PDB file of C-alpha atoms in Angstrom:
ATOM      1  CA  MET W   1     -20.100  -3.344 -24.009  1.00  0.00           C
ATOM      2  CA  VAL W   2     -23.159  -1.223 -23.133  1.00  0.00           C
ATOM      3  CA  ARG W   3     -23.887  -1.058 -19.382  1.00  0.00           C
ATOM      4  CA  VAL W   4     -26.902   0.179 -17.784  1.00  0.00           C
ATOM      5  CA  PHE W   5     -27.044   1.384 -14.464  1.00  0.00           C
ATOM      6  CA  THR W   6     -31.334   1.218 -13.841  1.00  0.00           C
ATOM      7  CA  GLN W   7     -30.703  -2.025 -11.882  1.00  0.00           C
ATOM      8  CA  THR W   8     -27.856  -2.807  -9.490  1.00  0.00           C
ATOM      9  CA  TYR W   9     -24.957  -4.691 -11.313  1.00  0.00           C
ATOM     10  CA  GLY W  10     -22.724  -7.571  -9.901  1.00  0.00           C
ATOM     11  CA  VAL W  11     -18.901  -6.954  -9.699  1.00  0.00           C
ATOM     12  CA  VAL W  12     -16.120  -9.183  -8.349  1.00  0.00           C
ATOM     13  CA  GLY W  13     -13.229  -8.159  -6.487  1.00  0.00           C
ATOM     14  CA  ALA W  14     -10.428  -9.030  -4.291  1.00  0.00           C
ATOM     15  CA  ILE W  15      -8.281  -7.778  -0.950  1.00  0.00           C
ATOM     16  CA  ILE W  16      -5.030  -8.861  -0.818  1.00  0.00           C
ATOM     17  CA  GLU W  17      -2.919  -8.532   1.482  1.00  0.00           C
ATOM     18  CA  LYS W  18       0.956  -9.021   2.063  1.00  0.00           C
ATOM     19  CA  ASP W  19       3.583  -7.995   5.074  1.00  0.00           C
ATOM     20  CA  GLY W  20       0.370  -6.459   7.241  1.00  0.00           C
ATOM     21  CA  LYS W  21      -0.367  -4.280   4.073  1.00  0.00           C
ATOM     22  CA  ILE W  22      -3.191  -4.355   1.823  1.00  0.00           C
ATOM     23  CA  LEU W  23      -2.799  -3.740  -2.127  1.00  0.00           C
ATOM     24  CA  LEU W  24      -4.949  -0.946  -4.232  1.00  0.00           C
ATOM     25  CA  VAL W  25      -5.110  -0.064  -7.460  1.00  0.00           C
ATOM     26  CA  LYS W  26      -4.889   3.985  -9.265  1.00  0.00           C
ATOM     27  CA  GLU W  27      -7.040   4.230 -11.716  1.00  0.00           C
ATOM     28  CA  SER W  28      -6.246   5.730 -14.738  1.00  0.00           C
ATOM     29  CA  VAL W  29      -9.155   7.081 -16.139  1.00  0.00           C
ATOM     30  CA  GLU W  30      -8.313  10.308 -17.732  1.00  0.00           C
ATOM     31  CA  LYS W  31     -11.137  12.008 -17.188  1.00  0.00           C
ATOM     32  CA  GLY W  32     -14.249  11.368 -14.540  1.00  0.00           C
ATOM     33  CA  PRO W  33     -15.662  11.135 -10.635  1.00  0.00           C
ATOM     34  CA  ASP W  34     -13.034   8.151  -9.984  1.00  0.00           C
ATOM     35  CA  ALA W  35     -10.118   9.528 -12.188  1.00  0.00           C
ATOM     36  CA  GLY W  36      -6.740   8.983  -9.931  1.00  0.00           C
ATOM     37  CA  LYS W  37      -8.923   7.228  -7.031  1.00  0.00           C
ATOM     38  CA  TRP W  38      -7.743   3.945  -5.117  1.00  0.00           C
ATOM     39  CA  ASN W  39      -9.371   1.012  -5.317  1.00  0.00           C
ATOM     40  CA  ASN W  40      -9.435  -2.798  -4.577  1.00  0.00           C
ATOM     41  CA  PRO W  41      -8.932  -5.003  -7.653  1.00  0.00           C
ATOM     42  CA  SER W  42     -12.351  -5.565  -9.152  1.00  0.00           C
ATOM     43  CA  GLY W  43     -14.185  -5.889 -12.279  1.00  0.00           C
ATOM     44  CA  TRP W  44     -17.997  -6.349 -13.569  1.00  0.00           C
ATOM     45  CA  VAL W  45     -19.056  -9.429 -13.775  1.00  0.00           C
ATOM     46  CA  HIS W  46     -19.180 -10.680 -17.200  1.00  0.00           C
ATOM     47  CA  VAL W  47     -22.695 -12.224 -18.413  1.00  0.00           C
ATOM     48  CA  GLY W  48     -22.309 -16.056 -18.307  1.00  0.00           C
ATOM     49  CA  GLU W  49     -18.414 -16.045 -16.880  1.00  0.00           C
ATOM     50  CA  ASN W  50     -17.744 -17.770 -14.027  1.00  0.00           C
ATOM     51  CA  PRO W  51     -17.415 -15.362 -10.713  1.00  0.00           C
ATOM     52  CA  ILE W  52     -14.444 -17.551  -9.266  1.00  0.00           C
ATOM     53  CA  GLU W  53     -13.141 -17.158 -12.812  1.00  0.00           C
ATOM     54  CA  GLU W  54     -13.814 -13.261 -13.432  1.00  0.00           C
ATOM     55  CA  VAL W  55     -11.967 -12.026  -9.745  1.00  0.00           C
ATOM     56  CA  LYS W  56      -8.666 -13.909 -11.213  1.00  0.00           C
ATOM     57  CA  ARG W  57      -8.342 -12.177 -14.341  1.00  0.00           C
ATOM     58  CA  GLU W  58      -9.620  -8.837 -13.073  1.00  0.00           C
ATOM     59  CA  VAL W  59      -6.742  -9.419 -10.294  1.00  0.00           C
ATOM     60  CA  LYS W  60      -4.406 -10.246 -12.932  1.00  0.00           C
ATOM     61  CA  GLU W  61      -5.194  -7.643 -15.863  1.00  0.00           C
ATOM     62  CA  GLU W  62      -5.368  -5.047 -12.817  1.00  0.00           C
ATOM     63  CA  THR W  63      -1.965  -5.847 -10.315  1.00  0.00           C
ATOM     64  CA  GLY W  64      -0.069  -8.388 -12.486  1.00  0.00           C
ATOM     65  CA  PHE W  65      -0.426 -11.063 -10.132  1.00  0.00           C
ATOM     66  CA  ASP W  66      -1.678 -14.441  -9.865  1.00  0.00           C
ATOM     67  CA  PHE W  67      -5.018 -14.936  -7.657  1.00  0.00           C
ATOM     68  CA  THR W  68      -5.984 -18.115  -6.208  1.00  0.00           C
ATOM     69  CA  PRO W  69      -8.950 -17.141  -4.260  1.00  0.00           C
ATOM     70  CA  THR W  70      -9.539 -19.218  -1.275  1.00  0.00           C
ATOM     71  CA  HIS W  71     -12.587 -17.438   0.412  1.00  0.00           C
ATOM     72  CA  ILE W  72     -15.315 -15.018   0.095  1.00  0.00           C
ATOM     73  CA  LEU W  73     -14.472 -11.850   2.494  1.00  0.00           C
ATOM     74  CA  GLY W  74     -18.183 -10.810   2.255  1.00  0.00           C
ATOM     75  CA  ILE W  75     -20.629  -9.635   0.064  1.00  0.00           C
ATOM     76  CA  TYR W  76     -20.937  -5.253   0.340  1.00  0.00           C
ATOM     77  CA  SER W  77     -23.637  -3.328  -1.370  1.00  0.00           C
ATOM     78  CA  ILE W  78     -22.354   0.353  -2.057  1.00  0.00           C
ATOM     79  CA  PHE W  79     -25.150   2.811  -3.018  1.00  0.00           C
ATOM     80  CA  ARG W  80     -23.324   5.534  -5.091  1.00  0.00           C
ATOM     81  CA  LYS W  81     -25.326   8.856  -4.891  1.00  0.00           C
ATOM     82  CA  ASP W  82     -22.462  10.721  -4.892  1.00  0.00           C
ATOM     83  CA  LEU W  83     -22.219   9.667  -9.163  1.00  0.00           C
ATOM     84  CA  ILE W  84     -25.848  11.536  -9.982  1.00  0.00           C
ATOM     85  CA  LYS W  85     -24.270  14.736 -10.730  1.00  0.00           C
ATOM     86  CA  ASP W  86     -21.938  13.428 -12.846  1.00  0.00           C
ATOM     87  CA  PHE W  87     -23.866  10.759 -15.027  1.00  0.00           C
ATOM     88  CA  GLU W  88     -27.388  11.439 -14.269  1.00  0.00           C
ATOM     89  CA  GLN W  89     -28.138   8.572 -12.328  1.00  0.00           C
ATOM     90  CA  ILE W  90     -27.107   5.961  -9.587  1.00  0.00           C
ATOM     91  CA  ARG W  91     -24.953   3.254  -9.465  1.00  0.00           C
ATOM     92  CA  HIS W  92     -25.323   0.824  -7.265  1.00  0.00           C
ATOM     93  CA  PRO W  93     -22.957  -2.347  -7.239  1.00  0.00           C
ATOM     94  CA  ILE W  94     -23.543  -5.461  -5.412  1.00  0.00           C
ATOM     95  CA  ARG W  95     -19.719  -6.768  -4.752  1.00  0.00           C
ATOM     96  CA  VAL W  96     -18.831 -10.032  -3.553  1.00  0.00           C
ATOM     97  CA  ILE W  97     -15.063  -9.439  -2.574  1.00  0.00           C
ATOM     98  CA  PHE W  98     -12.721 -12.590  -2.118  1.00  0.00           C
ATOM     99  CA  ILE W  99      -9.531 -13.354  -0.331  1.00  0.00           C
ATOM    100  CA  GLY W 100      -6.878 -15.575  -1.490  1.00  0.00           C
ATOM    101  CA  LYS W 101      -3.123 -16.351  -2.453  1.00  0.00           C
ATOM    102  CA  ILE W 102      -1.464 -14.342  -5.217  1.00  0.00           C
ATOM    103  CA  ASN W 103       2.213 -15.095  -6.571  1.00  0.00           C
ATOM    104  CA  LYS W 104       5.474 -13.967  -5.650  1.00  0.00           C
ATOM    105  CA  HIS W 105       6.357 -11.798  -8.815  1.00  0.00           C
ATOM    106  CA  GLN W 106       4.261  -9.213 -10.063  1.00  0.00           C
ATOM    107  CA  GLY W 107       3.985  -9.253 -14.250  1.00  0.00           C
ATOM    108  CA  GLN W 108       2.069  -6.282 -15.956  1.00  0.00           C
ATOM    109  CA  PHE W 109      -0.914  -4.963 -15.630  1.00  0.00           C
ATOM    110  CA  LYS W 110      -3.012  -3.275 -17.945  1.00  0.00           C
ATOM    111  CA  LYS W 111      -1.653   0.571 -17.816  1.00  0.00           C
ATOM    112  CA  GLU W 112      -4.376   1.793 -20.101  1.00  0.00           C
ATOM    113  CA  GLU W 113      -6.610   1.080 -17.015  1.00  0.00           C
ATOM    114  CA  ILE W 114      -4.729   1.041 -13.609  1.00  0.00           C
ATOM    115  CA  ALA W 115      -1.739   3.579 -12.901  1.00  0.00           C
ATOM    116  CA  GLU W 116       0.093   2.188 -10.547  1.00  0.00           C
ATOM    117  CA  THR W 117      -0.414  -0.174  -7.911  1.00  0.00           C
ATOM    118  CA  LYS W 118       0.751   0.417  -4.273  1.00  0.00           C
ATOM    119  CA  TRP W 119       0.501  -1.554  -0.665  1.00  0.00           C
ATOM    120  CA  PHE W 120      -1.360   0.082   1.684  1.00  0.00           C
ATOM    121  CA  SER W 121      -1.509   0.009   5.953  1.00  0.00           C
ATOM    122  CA  PRO W 122      -4.863  -0.387   7.132  1.00  0.00           C
ATOM    123  CA  GLU W 123      -4.217   3.018   8.879  1.00  0.00           C
ATOM    124  CA  GLU W 124      -3.108   4.766   5.833  1.00  0.00           C
ATOM    125  CA  ILE W 125      -6.632   3.487   4.377  1.00  0.00           C
ATOM    126  CA  LYS W 126      -8.507   4.471   7.434  1.00  0.00           C
ATOM    127  CA  LYS W 127      -7.758   8.216   6.928  1.00  0.00           C
ATOM    128  CA  MET W 128      -8.868   8.157   3.240  1.00  0.00           C
ATOM    129  CA  ASP W 129     -12.100   9.605   2.090  1.00  0.00           C
ATOM    130  CA  SER W 130     -14.129   9.572  -1.109  1.00  0.00           C
ATOM    131  CA  ASN W 131     -11.187  11.920  -2.677  1.00  0.00           C
ATOM    132  CA  ASN W 132      -9.188   9.309  -2.527  1.00  0.00           C
ATOM    133  CA  LEU W 133     -10.988   6.038  -2.565  1.00  0.00           C
ATOM    134  CA  ARG W 134     -13.328   4.758  -5.666  1.00  0.00           C
ATOM    135  CA  HIS W 135     -15.100   3.177  -3.056  1.00  0.00           C
ATOM    136  CA  ILE W 136     -15.346   4.054   0.406  1.00  0.00           C
ATOM    137  CA  ASP W 137     -16.791   0.375   1.643  1.00  0.00           C
ATOM    138  CA  ILE W 138     -13.206  -0.458   0.941  1.00  0.00           C
ATOM    139  CA  LYS W 139     -12.205   0.643   4.466  1.00  0.00           C
ATOM    140  CA  THR W 140     -15.291  -1.935   5.888  1.00  0.00           C
ATOM    141  CA  MET W 141     -13.296  -4.494   3.832  1.00  0.00           C
ATOM    142  CA  VAL W 142     -10.209  -3.937   5.910  1.00  0.00           C
ATOM    143  CA  LYS W 143     -11.731  -3.883   8.583  1.00  0.00           C
ATOM    144  CA  ASP W 144     -13.243  -7.289   7.804  1.00  0.00           C
ATOM    145  CA  TYR W 145     -10.221  -8.859   6.146  1.00  0.00           C
ATOM    146  CA  PHE W 146      -8.429  -7.985   9.761  1.00  0.00           C
ATOM    147  CA  ALA W 147     -11.363  -9.040  11.554  1.00  0.00           C
ATOM    148  CA  GLY W 148     -10.803 -12.406  10.457  1.00  0.00           C
ATOM    149  CA  LYS W 149     -13.828 -12.371   8.258  1.00  0.00           C
ATOM    150  CA  LYS W 150     -14.219 -15.119   5.577  1.00  0.00           C
ATOM    151  CA  TYR W 151     -16.518 -17.762   4.137  1.00  0.00           C
ATOM    152  CA  PRO W 152     -16.330 -20.484   2.202  1.00  0.00           C
ATOM    153  CA  ILE W 153     -15.653 -20.024  -1.199  1.00  0.00           C
ATOM    154  CA  GLU W 154     -18.463 -22.793  -1.580  1.00  0.00           C
ATOM    155  CA  LEU W 155     -20.937 -20.200  -0.887  1.00  0.00           C
ATOM    156  CA  LEU W 156     -20.931 -18.796  -4.566  1.00  0.00           C
ATOM    157  CA  THR W 157     -21.922 -21.428  -7.218  1.00  0.00           C
ATOM    158  CA  HIS W 158     -22.344 -20.836 -10.799  1.00  0.00           C
ATOM    159  CA  THR W 159     -24.273 -22.683 -12.771  1.00  0.00           C
ATOM    160  CA  ILE W 160     -24.840 -23.238 -16.763  1.00  0.00           C
ATOM    161  CA  SER W 161     -28.677 -23.955 -17.623  1.00  0.00           C
ATOM    162  CA  GLU W 162     -28.776 -25.354 -21.376  1.00  0.00           C
TER     163      GLU W 162
END
């Protein structure tokens, strides 16, 4: 898949909480500026795919959990000026972040994409910086989640025009 970064692009992701901790995934990409960094389960919105179905698929692929989105936590815009030196261009994803429920048992996740999954306390995430987190706005997402922010999932509509 060819990816073009001359404009903003869409990403879906999830903030998943259990027992007061947030599930993050460690990027297994061997090289590049985000290799080995922690991220929330997320991925690009593929052309034509319903973002709600996309987030279910991404969470399953990256964590091994079945995910049922129940609400939208928020829409986050992160302007990645830090990547200019690596890619000679700025990346600017618009991220629709969902919250929801997972099944009790974790299955296999894509080892070629994710090195490991781990539950972190909000305090541990708050101490992380851009050396640890792929997207520093994860800190804001976690803060928003524990502040009780959430919006109806119906806020997002997906239409296919024939």
